[in-house]
């Protein structure tokens, strides 16, 4: 019995069921006592026994509908729900016979409701194949007892028609004795049965229709399959057959627990692959050895001394997720040997449970994978654009545009998707942060907390060899801020160049950054002239313009160094926290980005540096027409999360927005 | 807090496969967390056997029809005396799971729990020891 939650236990809830029972039993008893003797004598002796059997059937079904467990799903244990309520999506899509069905997270019962399952607010539990809560039986009607409810309706209709008919016959034969007791009682009985016959008949007809269409009352009332295909129907005849002939489903709650003793003794067996270092061959042909990767993880690359390194790291984590504990898993994610698994089997990974690092992904693996695929394509186009634009730079090999580049991106993308470790927006986050390094906001912070990224570059060595740690000023794509350097070409670190993939990325990033810095300085100069109106919303900054023309235009200018934004300011200048300050109507792009629970965490940075953020944002607003676009990264639903953000990046035509 | 120790889990879940509708089926996809604990083939076989048991339990055929008629005829009093077919299959499943646990899973440090305990929503594996990432091959 749910503690204080079930309305079905209130005294008032018993009134309809008691009324119904009293009416039914009372009327029928009166019928049998006063009317049936004459019927047995006059019409047929078999009439009362048949009526009695029918009435017994009605009672039996009524009892079963009232007292039988409808198919209550027990609440999930805590261990089953490893996700923080803040991060997992509200809905999970599942494919049922080719039709996408949404499974909603039940906040009371702590699991994703199976298809056709619904939570009864009166009884306060989830019911499998939920039909409705019937007040006349004070019980939910669901998978286990729908059959009895339906048979109750059928038999009650038949019984009422019987009573009405025979009562009428009696009264018609006793028209001159209407004032007598027998007649009066029979009149009362037939009026009661006649009165209630109409709604009961209506309800029976309604349920006959539902059964023929294979729907539940809940689905009919909410219009779920109104226009579309109902994947749960088996055809009219099979539906009826299923209704009547299917085996009775077992009870899930209050089961007798059988205690079994199993003796367990270590050492435990391991599969045969134990001891070997499995070499994964990714679809880009890169061999990566997980064992080495694990070893690499154990020796984190030394970062250059940075005064606020710890702060940067925490900032990074708080940017990536609203929940810092999850960010701690970011390094874990990257080095996990199962990274390629996630990428190669994106559609159906039941990530729930085992990997804590992957736990936050579980609910949206399918959607994130699909998004990942689409983003991969976009990334490829973006890479192509980069390569064409920066073709003069020799560091960009022609291979950039081919499968290697794209697949390397894919590899990078999958890992950062884990890094962000969130719902569907994760992949977009990783992809976008990776692609947008050319944006001024995303320029590298020297020695930024790129710890989380280092293993990527380690593992994606094209020749399969383990790379050294990335250079000190490696990119942390998530955390990028404008540096204080002047817009001059900067040599990539030699260690970076060892990695082909990172080399290409680095080169493109450098190029973009330089160009953007030039543009920015130009705009800042033009700002005072009021060339750009402040009418751009935060989210529209900058307006969409393609890159190439502007880049060319500004290639010659070498303005002064951009303002010396501190790392923290740039963290926010990237717009992550700034966007989060406002809820955007654009934020909830897909249902999968809706989260299950209210997010209460807020980034500390946001509060502390709002002034600098506002300043920068206002500058951006004034700058207006930009030569770059922001990448859309929806980490998670913005409706409650202050630290989520949106960047827009549209590479003139290659719409890679993850709206 | 070291992420590694904080990320240790003790349960792995195999979710229901709803692609065939609401019939009871579990996904045969191998959870990556168990990659180093058990061979795929063994787990596959367990899940497939469980699925076949459930198919047998939910089969609409002669026996279920007879059961229904009998129940109707006796005004469902028969349910007080007799066990339904589904319950019989569930007992078989229980004993199968126990046998699997004793023979296959316990030696590997895993425990399979009966899905009926969780409302047939998941098949759960309990790691008997914390999963140590560092020993993953």
Coordinates of N, CA and C in Angstrom, one line a residue, chain A residues 56-57 60-61 64 68 72-77 79-82 92 94-98 103 109-116 128-129 143-144 147-148 151 231-232 234 238 241-242 244-252 255 257-258 260-278 280 290-291 294 297-298 328-329 331-332 336-338 341 345 348-358, chain B residues 1-24 27 29-40 56-61 63-69 71-76 79 84-87 90-91 94-95 97-99 101-112 115-122 124 126-137:
Chain A
X56 N -24.2 -14.7 -11.7 CA -23.0 -15.2 -11.1 C -21.7 -14.8 -11.9
X57 N -21.9 -14.9 -13.2 CA -20.8 -14.5 -14.1 C -20.5 -13.0 -13.9
X60 N -18.7 -12.5 -10.6 CA -17.3 -13.0 -10.7 C -16.4 -12.0 -11.4
X61 N -16.8 -11.6 -12.5 CA -16.0 -10.6 -13.2 C -15.9 -9.3 -12.5
X64 N -13.3 -9.9 -9.8 CA -12.0 -9.9 -10.4 C -11.5 -8.5 -10.8
X68 N -8.4 -7.7 -8.5 CA -7.2 -8.2 -9.2 C -6.2 -7.1 -9.5
X72 N 0.6 -4.0 -11.8 CA 1.3 -2.9 -11.2 C 2.8 -3.2 -11.3
X73 N 3.5 -2.3 -11.8 CA 5.0 -2.4 -11.9 C 5.6 -1.9 -10.6
X74 N 6.4 -2.7 -10.0 CA 7.0 -2.2 -8.8 C 8.0 -1.1 -9.0
X75 N 8.2 -0.3 -8.1 CA 9.2 0.8 -8.2 C 10.5 0.2 -8.4
X76 N 11.3 1.0 -9.1 CA 12.7 0.5 -9.4 C 13.5 0.8 -8.2
X77 N 14.5 -0.1 -8.0 CA 15.4 0.1 -6.9 C 16.4 1.2 -7.3
X79 N 19.5 1.2 -7.4 CA 20.6 0.9 -8.2 C 20.3 0.8 -9.6
X80 N 19.1 0.8 -10.0 CA 18.7 0.7 -11.4 C 18.8 2.1 -12.0
X81 N 18.6 3.1 -11.2 CA 18.6 4.4 -11.7 C 19.9 5.1 -11.3
X82 N 20.9 4.9 -12.2 CA 22.2 5.5 -11.9 C 22.3 6.9 -12.3
X92 N 12.5 8.6 -23.8 CA 13.4 7.7 -24.5 C 12.6 7.1 -25.6
X94 N 11.7 4.4 -28.5 CA 11.9 2.9 -28.7 C 11.1 2.6 -30.0
X95 N 11.7 1.6 -30.7 CA 11.0 1.3 -31.9 C 10.2 0.0 -31.7
X96 N 8.9 0.2 -31.9 CA 8.0 -0.9 -31.8 C 7.4 -1.2 -33.1
X97 N 7.8 -2.3 -33.7 CA 7.3 -2.7 -35.0 C 7.3 -1.6 -36.0
X98 N 8.4 -0.9 -36.0 CA 8.7 0.1 -37.0 C 8.1 1.5 -36.6
X103 N 9.0 6.5 -24.5 CA 8.9 6.0 -23.2 C 9.2 7.2 -22.2
X109 N 8.1 6.3 -10.0 CA 8.5 4.9 -9.9 C 10.0 4.7 -10.4
X110 N 10.6 5.7 -10.9 CA 12.0 5.7 -11.2 C 12.4 4.7 -12.3
X111 N 11.6 4.7 -13.3 CA 12.1 3.9 -14.5 C 11.3 4.6 -15.7
X112 N 11.8 4.2 -16.8 CA 11.2 4.6 -18.1 C 10.0 3.7 -18.3
X113 N 8.8 4.3 -18.4 CA 7.6 3.5 -18.5 C 7.6 2.7 -19.8
X114 N 7.4 1.4 -19.7 CA 7.3 0.6 -20.9 C 6.2 1.1 -21.8
X115 N 6.3 0.8 -23.1 CA 5.2 1.2 -24.0 C 3.8 0.8 -23.4
X116 N 2.9 1.6 -23.5 CA 1.5 1.4 -23.0 C 1.4 1.4 -21.5
X128 N 0.9 -1.7 -16.1 CA 1.3 -2.1 -17.4 C 0.0 -2.2 -18.3
X129 N 0.2 -1.7 -19.5 CA -1.0 -1.7 -20.5 C -2.2 -1.0 -19.8
X143 N -3.3 -4.5 -17.7 CA -3.1 -5.7 -18.5 C -3.7 -7.0 -17.9
X144 N -3.6 -7.1 -16.6 CA -4.0 -8.4 -16.0 C -5.5 -8.5 -15.9
X147 N -9.4 -8.0 -19.2 CA -10.3 -9.0 -19.7 C -11.5 -9.2 -18.8
X148 N -11.3 -9.2 -17.5 CA -12.4 -9.3 -16.6 C -13.3 -8.1 -16.6
X151 N -15.3 -8.4 -19.8 CA -16.4 -9.4 -19.6 C -17.4 -9.0 -18.6
X231 N 1.0 0.4 -33.4 CA 1.8 -0.8 -33.5 C 1.4 -2.0 -32.7
X232 N 0.5 -1.7 -31.8 CA 0.1 -2.7 -30.8 C -1.1 -3.6 -31.2
X234 N -3.3 -6.2 -33.3 CA -3.0 -7.4 -34.1 C -4.1 -7.7 -35.1
X238 N -7.7 -11.0 -33.9 CA -6.6 -11.4 -33.1 C -6.7 -10.6 -31.8
X241 N -9.1 -12.4 -29.7 CA -8.5 -13.6 -29.2 C -7.5 -13.4 -28.1
X242 N -6.7 -12.3 -28.3 CA -5.7 -12.0 -27.3 C -6.4 -11.6 -26.0
X244 N -9.4 -12.5 -24.8 CA -10.1 -13.6 -24.1 C -9.2 -14.8 -23.8
X245 N -8.3 -15.1 -24.7 CA -7.6 -16.4 -24.6 C -6.2 -16.3 -24.1
X246 N -5.7 -15.1 -24.0 CA -4.2 -15.0 -23.6 C -4.0 -15.4 -22.2
X247 N -2.9 -15.9 -21.9 CA -2.6 -16.4 -20.5 C -2.6 -15.2 -19.6
X248 N -3.0 -15.5 -18.4 CA -3.0 -14.4 -17.4 C -1.6 -14.1 -17.0
X249 N -1.4 -12.8 -17.1 CA 0.0 -12.3 -16.8 C 0.3 -12.4 -15.3
X250 N 1.5 -12.6 -14.9 CA 1.8 -12.8 -13.5 C 1.8 -11.5 -12.8
X251 N 1.6 -11.6 -11.5 CA 1.7 -10.4 -10.6 C 3.2 -10.1 -10.4
X252 N 3.4 -8.8 -10.4 CA 4.8 -8.4 -10.2 C 5.1 -8.0 -8.8
X255 N 5.5 -10.6 -4.6 CA 5.7 -12.0 -4.9 C 6.4 -12.8 -3.8
X257 N 9.3 -14.4 -2.3 CA 10.7 -14.3 -2.6 C 11.4 -15.6 -2.2
X258 N 11.9 -16.2 -3.2 CA 12.6 -17.5 -2.9 C 14.0 -17.2 -2.6
X260 N 17.6 -18.2 -2.4 CA 18.5 -19.2 -2.9 C 19.9 -18.9 -2.4
X261 N 20.7 -19.9 -2.2 CA 22.0 -19.7 -1.7 C 23.0 -20.1 -2.8
X262 N 23.8 -19.2 -3.2 CA 24.8 -19.6 -4.3 C 26.2 -19.3 -3.7
X263 N 27.0 -20.2 -3.8 CA 28.3 -20.1 -3.2 C 29.2 -19.5 -4.3
X264 N 29.8 -18.4 -3.9 CA 30.7 -17.7 -4.8 C 32.1 -17.7 -4.2
X265 N 33.1 -18.1 -5.0 CA 34.4 -18.0 -4.5 C 35.4 -17.5 -5.5
X266 N 36.1 -16.5 -5.2 CA 37.1 -16.1 -6.2 C 38.2 -17.1 -6.2
X267 N 39.1 -17.2 -7.1 CA 39.2 -16.2 -8.2 C 38.2 -16.5 -9.3
X268 N 37.8 -15.5 -10.0 CA 36.8 -15.6 -10.9 C 37.3 -15.9 -12.3
X269 N 36.6 -16.6 -13.1 CA 37.0 -16.9 -14.4 C 36.9 -15.6 -15.2
X270 N 37.7 -15.6 -16.2 CA 37.6 -14.5 -17.2 C 37.5 -15.0 -18.6
X271 N 37.0 -14.2 -19.5 CA 36.9 -14.7 -20.8 C 38.3 -15.0 -21.4
X272 N 38.4 -15.6 -22.5 CA 39.7 -16.0 -23.1 C 40.5 -14.8 -23.5
X273 N 39.9 -13.7 -23.7 CA 40.6 -12.6 -24.2 C 41.5 -12.0 -23.2
X274 N 41.3 -12.4 -22.0 CA 42.0 -11.8 -20.9 C 43.5 -12.0 -21.1
X275 N 44.2 -10.9 -20.8 CA 45.7 -11.0 -21.0 C 46.1 -10.4 -22.3
X276 N 45.3 -10.5 -23.3 CA 45.7 -9.9 -24.6 C 45.3 -8.5 -24.6
X277 N 46.0 -7.7 -25.5 CA 45.6 -6.4 -25.7 C 44.8 -6.3 -26.9
X278 N 43.5 -6.2 -26.8 CA 42.7 -6.2 -28.0 C 43.0 -5.0 -28.9
X280 N 41.7 -2.7 -31.5 CA 40.5 -2.3 -32.2 C 40.8 -1.6 -33.5
X290 N 44.1 -0.6 -26.5 CA 43.4 -0.1 -25.3 C 44.3 -0.2 -24.1
X291 N 45.1 -1.2 -24.1 CA 46.0 -1.3 -22.9 C 46.9 -0.2 -22.8
X294 N 45.2 2.7 -21.6 CA 44.9 2.8 -20.2 C 46.2 3.2 -19.5
X297 N 46.6 6.7 -19.7 CA 45.7 7.5 -18.8 C 46.3 7.6 -17.4
X298 N 47.0 6.6 -17.0 CA 47.5 6.6 -15.7 C 48.6 7.7 -15.5
X328 N 34.0 14.7 -13.5 CA 35.1 13.9 -13.0 C 35.3 12.7 -13.8
X329 N 34.2 12.3 -14.4 CA 34.3 11.1 -15.2 C 34.9 11.3 -16.6
X331 N 37.7 12.3 -17.8 CA 38.9 11.6 -18.2 C 38.7 10.1 -18.3
X332 N 37.9 9.6 -17.5 CA 37.6 8.2 -17.5 C 37.0 7.9 -18.9
X336 N 38.5 5.0 -21.9 CA 37.8 3.7 -21.8 C 38.0 2.9 -23.1
X337 N 38.2 1.7 -22.9 CA 38.3 0.9 -24.1 C 37.0 0.8 -24.9
X338 N 36.0 1.1 -24.2 CA 34.7 0.9 -24.9 C 34.3 2.1 -25.8
X341 N 33.3 1.2 -29.0 CA 32.0 0.5 -29.1 C 30.8 1.5 -29.2
X345 N 28.6 1.1 -32.4 CA 27.3 0.6 -32.1 C 26.4 1.7 -31.5
X348 N 22.0 1.2 -30.3 CA 21.2 0.4 -29.3 C 22.0 0.1 -28.1
X349 N 22.9 0.9 -27.7 CA 23.8 0.5 -26.6 C 23.0 0.6 -25.3
X350 N 22.8 -0.4 -24.6 CA 22.2 -0.3 -23.3 C 23.2 0.1 -22.3
X351 N 23.5 1.4 -22.3 CA 24.6 1.8 -21.5 C 24.3 1.9 -20.0
X352 N 23.1 1.8 -19.8 CA 22.6 1.9 -18.4 C 23.3 0.9 -17.5
X353 N 23.7 1.3 -16.5 CA 24.2 0.3 -15.5 C 25.7 0.3 -15.5
X354 N 26.3 -0.4 -16.3 CA 27.7 -0.8 -16.1 C 28.6 0.3 -16.0
X355 N 28.7 1.1 -17.0 CA 29.8 2.1 -17.0 C 29.3 3.3 -16.4
X356 N 29.9 3.7 -15.3 CA 29.4 4.9 -14.7 C 29.7 6.1 -15.6
X357 N 30.8 6.0 -16.3 CA 31.1 7.1 -17.2 C 30.1 7.2 -18.3
X358 N 29.5 6.1 -18.6 CA 28.5 6.2 -19.7 C 27.1 6.3 -19.2
Chain B
X1 N 37.9 13.1 -4.8 CA 37.3 11.8 -5.1 C 37.9 11.3 -6.4
X2 N 38.4 10.2 -6.3 CA 39.0 9.6 -7.5 C 37.9 9.1 -8.4
X3 N 37.8 9.6 -9.6 CA 36.7 9.1 -10.5 C 36.7 7.6 -10.6
X4 N 37.8 7.0 -10.6 CA 37.7 5.6 -10.9 C 37.0 4.8 -9.7
X5 N 37.3 5.2 -8.5 CA 36.6 4.4 -7.5 C 35.2 4.9 -7.4
X6 N 35.0 6.2 -7.7 CA 33.6 6.6 -7.6 C 32.7 6.0 -8.7
X7 N 33.3 5.6 -9.8 CA 32.6 5.1 -10.9 C 32.3 3.6 -10.8
X8 N 32.7 3.0 -9.8 CA 32.5 1.5 -9.7 C 31.1 1.2 -9.6
X9 N 30.6 0.3 -10.4 CA 29.2 -0.1 -10.3 C 29.1 -1.5 -10.0
X10 N 28.0 -1.9 -9.5 CA 27.8 -3.3 -9.2 C 26.7 -3.9 -10.0
X11 N 26.0 -3.1 -10.8 CA 24.9 -3.7 -11.5 C 25.0 -3.4 -13.0
X12 N 24.6 -4.4 -13.8 CA 24.5 -4.2 -15.2 C 23.1 -4.6 -15.6
X13 N 22.5 -3.9 -16.5 CA 21.1 -4.2 -16.8 C 21.0 -4.5 -18.3
X14 N 20.2 -5.4 -18.6 CA 19.8 -5.7 -19.9 C 18.3 -5.3 -20.0
X15 N 18.0 -4.4 -20.9 CA 16.7 -3.9 -21.0 C 15.8 -4.7 -21.9
X16 N 14.5 -4.4 -21.8 CA 13.5 -5.1 -22.6 C 13.6 -4.7 -24.0
X17 N 13.3 -5.6 -24.9 CA 13.3 -5.4 -26.3 C 11.8 -5.2 -26.7
X18 N 11.4 -4.0 -27.0 CA 10.0 -3.8 -27.4 C 9.8 -3.8 -28.8
X19 N 10.7 -4.3 -29.6 CA 10.5 -4.2 -31.1 C 9.4 -5.0 -31.5
X20 N 9.0 -6.0 -30.7 CA 7.9 -6.9 -31.1 C 6.6 -6.5 -30.4
X21 N 6.6 -5.4 -29.8 CA 5.4 -5.0 -29.0 C 5.6 -5.2 -27.6
X22 N 4.5 -5.5 -26.9 CA 4.6 -5.6 -25.4 C 4.9 -7.1 -25.0
X23 N 5.2 -7.9 -25.9 CA 5.5 -9.3 -25.4 C 6.8 -9.2 -24.7
X24 N 7.0 -10.2 -23.8 CA 8.2 -10.1 -23.0 C 9.4 -10.6 -23.8
X27 N 16.6 -7.7 -24.7 CA 17.6 -7.4 -25.7 C 18.7 -8.4 -25.7
X29 N 21.5 -7.7 -27.1 CA 22.8 -6.9 -27.2 C 23.7 -7.1 -26.0
X30 N 24.9 -7.4 -26.3 CA 25.8 -7.6 -25.2 C 26.2 -6.3 -24.5
X31 N 26.0 -6.2 -23.3 CA 26.5 -5.0 -22.6 C 28.0 -4.9 -22.5
X32 N 28.5 -3.8 -22.9 CA 30.0 -3.7 -22.9 C 30.6 -3.8 -21.6
X33 N 29.8 -3.5 -20.5 CA 30.5 -3.6 -19.2 C 30.9 -5.0 -18.9
X34 N 30.2 -6.0 -19.5 CA 30.5 -7.4 -19.2 C 31.5 -8.0 -20.1
X35 N 32.1 -7.1 -20.9 CA 33.0 -7.6 -21.9 C 34.1 -8.4 -21.4
X36 N 34.6 -8.0 -20.2 CA 35.7 -8.7 -19.7 C 35.3 -9.7 -18.6
X37 N 34.1 -9.9 -18.4 CA 33.7 -10.7 -17.3 C 33.1 -12.1 -17.9
X38 N 32.5 -12.0 -19.0 CA 31.9 -13.2 -19.5 C 31.9 -13.2 -21.0
X39 N 32.0 -14.4 -21.5 CA 32.0 -14.6 -23.0 C 30.6 -14.2 -23.5
X40 N 30.7 -13.6 -24.7 CA 29.4 -13.2 -25.3 C 28.4 -14.3 -25.5
X56 N 7.1 -19.0 -24.7 CA 6.3 -20.1 -24.3 C 5.2 -19.8 -23.3
X57 N 5.6 -18.9 -22.4 CA 4.6 -18.5 -21.3 C 3.5 -17.7 -21.9
X58 N 3.8 -16.9 -22.9 CA 2.8 -16.0 -23.4 C 2.1 -16.5 -24.7
X59 N 2.3 -17.7 -25.0 CA 1.8 -18.2 -26.2 C 0.3 -18.4 -26.1
X60 N -0.4 -17.9 -27.1 CA -1.9 -18.0 -27.2 C -2.2 -19.3 -28.0
X61 N -2.7 -20.3 -27.3 CA -2.9 -21.5 -28.0 C -3.9 -22.3 -27.3
X63 N -3.7 -24.5 -24.8 CA -3.7 -24.5 -23.3 C -4.2 -23.3 -22.7
X64 N -3.9 -22.1 -23.2 CA -4.3 -20.9 -22.6 C -5.8 -20.7 -22.8
X65 N -6.3 -21.2 -23.9 CA -7.8 -21.1 -24.2 C -8.5 -22.0 -23.2
X66 N -8.0 -23.2 -23.0 CA -8.7 -24.1 -22.1 C -8.7 -23.5 -20.7
X67 N -7.6 -23.0 -20.3 CA -7.4 -22.4 -19.0 C -8.5 -21.3 -18.8
X68 N -8.6 -20.5 -19.8 CA -9.6 -19.4 -19.8 C -11.0 -19.9 -19.6
X69 N -11.3 -20.9 -20.4 CA -12.7 -21.5 -20.3 C -13.0 -22.1 -19.0
X71 N -11.6 -21.3 -16.2 CA -11.7 -20.2 -15.2 C -13.1 -19.6 -15.3
X72 N -13.6 -19.4 -16.5 CA -14.9 -18.8 -16.6 C -15.9 -19.7 -16.0
X73 N -15.8 -21.0 -16.3 CA -16.8 -21.9 -15.9 C -16.9 -22.0 -14.4
X74 N -15.7 -21.9 -13.8 CA -15.7 -22.0 -12.3 C -15.8 -20.7 -11.6
X75 N -16.2 -19.7 -12.4 CA -16.3 -18.3 -11.8 C -15.0 -17.9 -11.2
X76 N -13.9 -18.3 -11.8 CA -12.5 -18.0 -11.4 C -12.1 -18.5 -10.1
X79 N -8.6 -20.2 -9.9 CA -7.4 -19.5 -9.6 C -6.9 -19.7 -8.2
X84 N -1.5 -20.8 -12.7 CA -1.7 -20.6 -14.1 C -0.4 -21.0 -14.9
X85 N -0.6 -21.1 -16.2 CA 0.5 -21.6 -17.0 C 1.7 -20.7 -16.9
X86 N 1.4 -19.4 -16.9 CA 2.5 -18.4 -16.9 C 3.3 -18.6 -15.6
X87 N 2.6 -18.8 -14.5 CA 3.3 -19.0 -13.2 C 4.2 -20.3 -13.3
X90 N 7.2 -19.4 -15.1 CA 8.0 -18.6 -14.3 C 8.8 -19.4 -13.3
X91 N 8.2 -20.4 -12.8 CA 9.0 -21.3 -11.9 C 10.1 -22.0 -12.6
X94 N 12.8 -19.5 -13.1 CA 13.6 -19.3 -11.8 C 14.6 -20.4 -11.6
X95 N 14.2 -21.6 -11.8 CA 15.2 -22.6 -11.6 C 16.3 -22.6 -12.7
X97 N 17.4 -19.9 -14.0 CA 18.3 -18.8 -13.7 C 19.2 -19.2 -12.5
X98 N 18.7 -20.0 -11.6 CA 19.5 -20.4 -10.5 C 20.6 -21.4 -11.0
X99 N 20.2 -22.2 -11.9 CA 21.2 -23.2 -12.5 C 22.3 -22.4 -13.2
X101 N 23.2 -19.4 -12.7 CA 24.0 -18.7 -11.8 C 25.1 -19.6 -11.1
X102 N 24.6 -20.8 -10.8 CA 25.6 -21.7 -10.1 C 26.7 -22.2 -11.1
X103 N 26.3 -22.4 -12.3 CA 27.2 -23.0 -13.2 C 28.1 -22.0 -13.9
X104 N 27.5 -20.9 -14.3 CA 28.2 -20.1 -15.2 C 28.6 -18.7 -14.6
X105 N 27.6 -18.1 -14.0 CA 27.8 -16.7 -13.6 C 28.6 -16.5 -12.3
X106 N 28.2 -17.4 -11.3 CA 29.0 -17.2 -10.0 C 30.5 -17.5 -10.2
X107 N 30.9 -18.4 -11.0 CA 32.3 -18.6 -11.2 C 33.0 -17.4 -11.8
X108 N 32.2 -16.5 -12.4 CA 32.7 -15.4 -13.1 C 32.5 -14.1 -12.3
X109 N 32.0 -14.3 -11.1 CA 31.7 -13.1 -10.3 C 30.5 -12.3 -10.7
X110 N 29.6 -13.0 -11.3 CA 28.3 -12.2 -11.6 C 27.1 -13.0 -11.1
X111 N 26.1 -12.2 -10.9 CA 24.8 -12.9 -10.4 C 23.7 -12.3 -11.3
X112 N 23.0 -13.3 -11.8 CA 21.8 -12.9 -12.7 C 20.6 -12.9 -11.8
X115 N 14.1 -11.4 -13.8 CA 13.5 -10.2 -14.2 C 12.1 -9.9 -13.6
X116 N 11.5 -11.0 -13.1 CA 10.2 -10.8 -12.5 C 10.3 -10.0 -11.2
X117 N 11.4 -10.0 -10.6 CA 11.6 -9.2 -9.4 C 11.5 -7.7 -9.7
X118 N 11.8 -7.3 -11.0 CA 11.8 -5.9 -11.3 C 10.7 -5.6 -12.3
X119 N 9.6 -6.4 -12.2 CA 8.5 -6.2 -13.1 C 8.8 -6.5 -14.5
X120 N 9.7 -7.4 -14.8 CA 10.0 -7.8 -16.2 C 10.5 -6.6 -17.0
X121 N 11.1 -5.7 -16.4 CA 11.6 -4.6 -17.2 C 13.1 -4.7 -17.6
X122 N 13.8 -5.4 -16.7 CA 15.3 -5.5 -17.0 C 15.7 -6.9 -16.5
X124 N 19.0 -8.1 -14.6 CA 20.1 -7.4 -14.0 C 21.2 -8.4 -13.6
X126 N 24.5 -8.6 -11.3 CA 25.2 -8.0 -10.2 C 26.7 -8.5 -10.2
X127 N 27.5 -7.5 -10.2 CA 29.0 -7.8 -10.0 C 29.2 -8.2 -8.6
X128 N 29.8 -9.3 -8.4 CA 30.1 -9.6 -7.0 C 31.4 -8.9 -6.5
X129 N 32.2 -8.4 -7.4 CA 33.3 -7.6 -6.9 C 33.2 -6.3 -7.7
X130 N 33.8 -5.3 -7.1 CA 33.7 -4.0 -7.9 C 34.5 -4.2 -9.2
X131 N 33.9 -3.6 -10.1 CA 34.5 -3.6 -11.5 C 35.7 -2.7 -11.5
X132 N 36.9 -3.3 -11.7 CA 38.1 -2.5 -11.7 C 38.5 -2.2 -13.1
X133 N 38.5 -0.9 -13.3 CA 38.8 -0.5 -14.7 C 40.3 -0.8 -15.1
X134 N 41.1 -0.8 -14.1 CA 42.5 -0.9 -14.5 C 42.8 -2.3 -15.0
X135 N 42.0 -3.3 -14.7 CA 42.4 -4.6 -15.2 C 41.7 -4.9 -16.5
X136 N 40.9 -4.0 -17.0 CA 40.3 -4.3 -18.2 C 41.3 -4.4 -19.3
X137 N 41.2 -5.4 -20.0 CA 42.1 -5.7 -21.1 C 41.9 -4.8 -22.3

